[in-house]
């Protein structure tokens, strides 16, 4: 009897899989920190015989090469993927045995990338699951614009054809096991629900209910911003990532933290936005460890700039280090644990700024106070409605555009509060007076603010 276990990489919105039988298994699209896969295989008491990549990933560093090396597994990579390390090239229709009666069959599904390949898990010749990577997702497909802008329309059409091929060749009850779609920006839209089958997708997925021209037009119109760090992931994965190094970073004292800030390096406070607003080291930026840390820090930081992490505990620091390594931020320059009093020199005073609600902003406006309202959501979010009179700079552009923020006290908001505090911390570090609106955007209209809906 076969099994399929899922390894969630929640912060990046991805999944990897361990699938097998009584004694052997395949790992599909593993994250860089392979210890979770190794531990899962050990609990199952199975040998990892195969490691398979659906494509060269654009949103995270793969653990596939290292996992294959450590376990001695055969490393399956699509034949047309341009990589510079030894692997078993896989073409459409190729099969690889996992154990007796259990086979993996490659199915070419270009669209997310030109070389994208799905894998059908077959038990005694019957399809029992399909690992679709960035092809057919839950209610969506992988975006086609990450490889080369001039290929986007061509890849969108290929994505439509690939989804239909999967639906044509597989039975309705076959579970669909995608890598993307749970918050990853590799997905054209985000998944609704936690699981799906070919039959469910046949009824609702745009690629399977719309003709190719309508599908392509709608897909291209809905594409969102691409995180800047994606440009670095493909080359890293093509060259062959180095093994992950999760040994603790060097400890920094208050003097070193101040020196790194003075040198223009990034010092990142991982504590909650509530704790950060109440008191922090002047010049530090707030990226919550419990938020989408890897996505937003890797997106905003100038690539390769040293980063020092400030955490409230060793556990928080270790989790953050693991998460950042998944996107190629390999080694923090230094780190410290505790709180602002531990990170400031003698006589140093923590900075702070207020947190407020949209009701608080409405009250300020009713009193006639002149304040700047800064919306740091993405363009696609603002297109669905914005606070009248607000300025707009997406958070991923703010570091380079701080000088464009109008003079005055800045009330900064996003959709929920996390990105607003990232932005507020950047403005605070630049010496601006800020108020972080820690409130869902839906509350703006309820508070009496005028929301313009284009």
C-alpha positions in Angstrom: 0.0 0.0 0.0 1.4 3.4 -1.0 1.6 6.5 1.1 2.0 10.3 0.4 3.3 12.6 3.2 3.3 16.3 2.9 6.0 18.6 4.2 4.6 22.2 4.5 6.9 25.2 4.0 4.2 27.6 5.2 6.2 30.8 5.2 7.0 30.4 1.5 3.6 28.9 0.6 5.0 25.7 -0.8 4.9 21.9 -0.2 7.3 19.0 -0.7 6.3 15.4 -0.7 7.6 12.0 0.5 5.8 9.2 -1.3 6.5 5.5 -1.2 5.6 2.0 -0.1 6.8 -0.6 2.4 10.5 0.0 2.0 11.4 2.8 -0.4 10.2 6.3 -1.3 10.6 9.3 -3.6 10.9 12.8 -2.5 9.4 15.5 -4.8 10.6 19.1 -4.7 12.3 19.1 -1.3 13.2 22.4 0.6 16.8 23.2 1.3 16.6 22.0 4.9 16.5 18.3 4.1 16.5 17.2 7.8 12.7 17.2 7.8 12.5 14.8 4.9 15.2 12.6 6.4 13.3 12.4 9.7 10.0 11.7 7.9 11.6 8.8 6.0 13.1 7.5 9.2 9.7 7.5 10.9 8.3 5.6 7.9 11.3 3.3 7.9 11.8 3.7 4.2 14.8 4.3 2.1 14.8 7.4 -0.1 15.4 5.8 -3.5 14.5 8.8 -5.8 14.6 12.6 -5.5 12.6 14.4 -8.2 12.4 18.0 -9.2 9.4 19.2 -11.2 11.4 22.2 -12.4 14.3 24.6 -11.5 12.6 26.6 -8.8 12.4 30.4 -8.8 11.1 31.0 -5.3 13.4 28.9 -3.0 16.7 27.0 -2.9 16.2 23.3 -3.5 17.5 20.6 -1.2 17.3 18.0 -3.9 20.9 17.9 -4.9 22.1 17.5 -1.3 19.4 15.1 -0.4 20.4 12.8 -3.3 24.0 13.1 -2.3 23.3 12.2 1.4 21.0 9.3 0.7 22.6 8.0 -2.5 19.2 8.4 -4.3 18.9 8.8 -8.0 18.3 12.5 -8.7 15.6 13.1 -11.4 15.7 16.5 -13.1 13.8 17.5 -16.3 16.1 16.8 -19.3 15.7 20.3 -20.7 16.5 22.1 -17.5 19.9 23.8 -17.7 21.8 22.6 -14.7 25.6 22.1 -14.1 25.6 19.1 -11.8 25.3 15.4 -12.4 21.7 14.1 -12.5 19.4 11.7 -14.3 17.7 13.7 -17.0 14.0 12.9 -17.3 12.0 13.2 -20.5 8.2 12.8 -21.1 7.1 9.2 -20.6 10.2 8.1 -18.6 9.6 5.9 -15.7 11.6 5.2 -12.5 10.9 2.3 -10.1 10.5 3.1 -6.4 9.9 -0.5 -5.3 8.1 -3.5 -6.6 4.7 -2.4 -7.9 5.3 1.4 -7.3 6.6 3.5 -10.2 7.1 7.2 -11.0 6.2 8.3 -14.5 7.2 11.7 -16.0 4.7 13.8 -17.8 5.9 16.9 -19.6 3.8 19.9 -18.5 5.5 23.1 -19.7 4.1 26.4 -18.8 5.4 27.5 -15.4 8.8 26.9 -17.0 9.6 25.5 -20.5 11.0 22.3 -19.0 8.4 21.8 -16.3 7.6 18.1 -15.6 4.9 16.5 -13.5 5.2 13.0 -12.0 2.5 10.4 -11.8 2.7 7.9 -9.0 1.5 4.6 -10.2 0.7 1.5 -8.1 0.5 -1.7 -10.1 0.0 0.4 -13.3 -2.8 2.6 -11.8 -2.3 6.3 -11.2 -2.8 7.0 -7.5 -1.4 10.6 -7.3 0.2 13.2 -9.5 2.8 15.7 -8.3 2.1 18.8 -10.4 4.7 21.2 -9.1 3.9 24.6 -10.6 1.6 23.3 -13.3 -2.0 22.4 -12.2 -2.6 23.9 -8.7 -5.6 24.0 -6.4 -8.0 26.2 -8.4 -5.1 27.9 -10.3 -1.9 27.3 -12.2 1.7 28.4 -11.7 2.5 31.8 -13.2 4.2 31.8 -16.6 6.2 35.0 -16.3 9.2 34.1 -14.2 11.5 32.8 -16.9 11.7 35.4 -19.6 9.2 38.3 -20.3 9.1 37.6 -24.0 8.1 34.0 -23.4 5.2 34.8 -21.0 2.3 34.5 -23.5 3.8 31.4 -25.0 4.2 29.8 -21.6 0.7 30.8 -20.6 -0.7 28.9 -23.6 1.5 26.0 -22.8 0.1 26.1 -19.2 -3.4 25.7 -20.6 -2.4 22.8 -22.7 -0.5 21.1 -19.9 -3.5 21.4 -17.5 -5.7 19.8 -20.1 -3.2 17.0 -20.7 -3.3 16.2 -17.0 -7.1 16.2 -17.0 -7.3 14.1 -20.2 -4.8 11.4 -19.1 -5.8 11.0 -15.5 -9.0 9.8 -13.8 -11.1 12.1 -11.7 -10.2 10.5 -8.4 -6.5 11.0 -8.8 -5.2 13.4 -6.0 -3.4 16.5 -7.3 -0.2 17.3 -5.2 1.1 20.8 -6.2 4.3 22.4 -4.9 3.0 26.0 -5.2 -0.3 27.8 -4.4 -0.4 28.1 -0.6 0.9 31.6 -0.4 3.8 31.4 -2.9 4.1 34.2 -5.4 4.8 31.4 -8.0 1.1 30.8 -8.1 -1.1 32.9 -10.4 -3.7 33.0 -7.6 -3.8 31.5 -4.2 -5.4 28.1 -3.3 -8.8 27.9 -1.8 -8.9 24.7 0.2 -6.2 22.3 1.2 -6.6 19.4 -1.2 -8.0 18.6 -4.6 -8.3 16.0 -7.3 -8.3 15.9 -11.1 -12.1 15.8 -11.0 -12.5 18.8 -8.8 -10.1 20.8 -10.9 -11.9 19.7 -14.1 -15.0 21.4 -12.7 -13.5 24.7 -11.5 -10.0 25.4 -12.7 -9.9 28.2 -15.2 -7.4 26.3 -17.3 -10.0 23.5 -17.7 -13.2 25.5 -18.1 -12.1 28.4 -20.3 -10.8 28.3 -23.8 -7.2 29.1 -24.4 -7.6 32.7 -25.5 -9.9 33.7 -22.5 -7.7 31.8 -20.1 -4.5 33.5 -21.3 -6.0 37.0 -21.3 -7.4 36.5 -17.7 -4.1 34.9 -16.5 -1.9 37.7 -17.8 -4.2 40.4 -16.5 -4.1 39.0 -13.0 -0.3 38.6 -12.6 1.1 40.3 -9.5 4.5 41.7 -8.6 7.5 39.3 -8.6 9.6 39.3 -5.5 13.0 40.7 -6.4 14.9 37.7 -4.9 13.4 35.3 -7.4 16.0 36.6 -9.9 18.7 34.9 -7.7 17.0 31.6 -7.0 17.0 30.1 -10.5 20.8 30.6 -11.0 21.5 29.2 -7.6 19.4 26.1 -8.3 20.9 25.7 -11.8 24.5 25.9 -10.5 23.8 23.5 -7.6 23.2 24.9 -4.1 25.7 24.5 -1.3 24.7 22.4 1.6 22.7 24.3 4.2 24.6 25.6 7.2 22.5 26.1 10.3 25.2 26.5 12.9 24.5 29.4 15.2 25.8 32.8 13.9 28.3 34.8 15.9 27.0 36.7 18.9 26.9 40.5 18.6 27.0 42.9 21.6 25.5 46.4 21.7 28.7 48.0 20.4 28.8 45.7 17.3 25.1 46.2 16.6 25.6 50.0 16.7 28.7 49.7 14.4 26.8 47.6 11.9 24.0 50.1 11.8 26.5 52.9 11.3 28.1 51.0 8.5 24.7 50.9 6.7 24.1 47.2 7.2 20.6 45.8 8.0 19.8 45.0 11.5 16.5 43.1 11.6 14.3 42.8 14.7 12.3 39.5 14.6 10.0 40.3 17.5 6.3 40.9 17.1 5.2 44.2 15.7 3.6 45.0 19.0 6.9 44.5 20.9 8.8 46.4 18.2 6.6 49.4 18.3 6.8 49.6 22.1 10.6 49.8 22.0 13.4 49.0 19.6 17.0 49.8 18.6 17.0 53.0 16.5 17.7 52.1 12.9 16.6 48.5 13.1 13.9 47.1 10.8 11.0 44.9 11.9 10.3 41.7 10.1 8.2 39.5 12.3 9.5 36.0 12.7 5.9 34.8 12.6 5.1 36.6 9.4 6.3 35.9 5.9 9.8 36.6 7.0 11.8 35.0 4.2 9.6 36.3 1.4 9.6 40.0 2.5 13.1 40.2 3.9 14.6 38.6 0.8 12.4 40.8 -1.4 13.4 44.1 0.3 17.0 43.7 1.3 19.6 44.6 -1.3 20.9 41.2 -2.3 24.1 40.2 -0.6 23.9 43.0 2.1 25.0 41.7 5.5 22.1 41.2 8.0 22.2 41.0 11.7 19.2 39.3 13.5 17.8 40.4 16.8 15.5 37.8 18.4 13.7 37.4 21.7 14.9 33.8 22.1 17.4 31.3 20.7 14.5 29.3 19.3 13.1 32.3 17.4 16.6 33.0 16.0 17.1 29.4 14.9 13.7 29.2 13.2 14.4 32.5 11.3 17.9 31.3 10.3 16.4 28.2 8.8 13.7 30.1 7.0 16.1 32.6 5.5 18.5 29.8 4.3 15.6 28.5 2.3 15.8 31.6 0.1 19.6 31.9 -0.1 20.3 34.3 2.8 22.7 31.7 4.1 24.6 33.2 7.1 23.6 36.1 9.2 26.6 38.4 9.8 25.8 38.3 13.5 22.9 37.8 15.9 21.7 38.7 19.4 18.9 37.6 21.7 17.0 39.3 24.4 15.4 42.7 24.1 16.2 46.4 23.4 17.9 46.8 26.8 20.3 44.0 25.9 21.0 45.5 22.4 21.6 49.2 23.4 24.8 50.5 24.9 25.0 52.2 28.3 22.6 55.1 28.3 21.0 54.1 25.1 17.2 54.7 24.9 14.9 52.6 22.7 12.8 54.3 20.1 9.1 53.6 19.8 6.1 54.7 17.7 2.4 54.3 18.2 0.1 51.7 16.8 -3.4 52.7 15.8 -6.6 51.5 14.1 -8.4 52.9 11.1 -10.9 54.4 13.6 -8.0 56.3 15.1 -7.1 57.6 11.7 -10.7 58.6 11.0 -10.7 60.5 14.3 -7.6 62.4 13.4 -9.1 63.4 10.0 -12.4 64.5 11.7 -10.4 66.8 13.9 -8.8 68.4 10.9 -5.3 67.3 11.7 -3.0 67.2 8.7 -1.4 63.8 8.4 0.1 61.7 5.6 -1.7 58.4 4.9 0.7 56.0 3.2 -0.7 52.8 1.6 2.1 50.2 1.2 0.0 47.4 -0.4 0.8 46.1 -3.9 -0.7 47.8 -6.9 -3.2 44.9 -7.4 -4.5 45.3 -3.9 -4.9 49.1 -4.2 -6.8 48.6 -7.5 -9.6 47.1 -5.4 -10.0 50.2 -3.2 -7.9 52.8 -1.3 -8.4 55.4 1.4 -9.2 58.7 -0.2 -6.2 61.1 -0.2 -3.7 58.4 0.6 -0.2 58.2 -1.0 0.9 54.9 -2.3 4.3 53.2 -2.3 4.4 49.4 -2.2 6.4 48.2 0.8 8.9 46.4 -1.5 9.8 49.7 -3.1 9.8 51.9 0.0 13.4 51.5 0.9 14.5 53.1 -2.3 11.7 55.7 -2.2 11.6 57.0 1.3 12.4 60.5 0.1 9.1 60.5 -1.9 7.0 60.3 1.2 5.3 63.7 1.8 6.3 65.7 4.9 4.4 65.3 8.1 3.4 62.5 10.5 2.9 59.3 8.4 0.1 56.9 9.2 1.1 53.8 7.3 -1.2 50.9 6.5 -1.4 47.7 4.5 -4.0 45.0 4.5 -3.5 43.7 8.0 -0.7 45.3 9.8 2.5 43.2 9.2 3.7 45.1 6.1 2.6 48.4 7.7 5.0 47.8 10.5 7.9 46.9 8.2 7.3 50.2 6.4 6.9 52.1 9.7 10.2 50.7 10.9 11.9 51.9 7.7 10.4 55.4 8.0 11.3 55.4 11.7 14.9 54.5 10.9 14.9 57.4 8.4 13.9 59.8 11.2 10.2 60.2 10.3 7.4 60.4 12.8 5.2 57.4 12.1 2.0 55.7 13.2 1.5 52.1 12.3 -2.1 51.2 11.4 -2.4 47.7 12.8 -5.9 46.9 11.5 -7.5 45.0 8.6 -8.2 47.2 5.6 -11.9 46.2 5.7 -12.1 48.3 8.9 -11.3 51.5 7.0 -14.7 52.0 5.5 -16.4 50.8 8.7 -14.5 53.5 10.6 -16.1 56.1 8.3 -13.1 56.7 6.0 -13.9 57.2 2.3 -12.7 54.2 0.3 -12.3 54.9 -3.4 -13.1 52.0 -5.6 -11.7 52.5 -9.1 
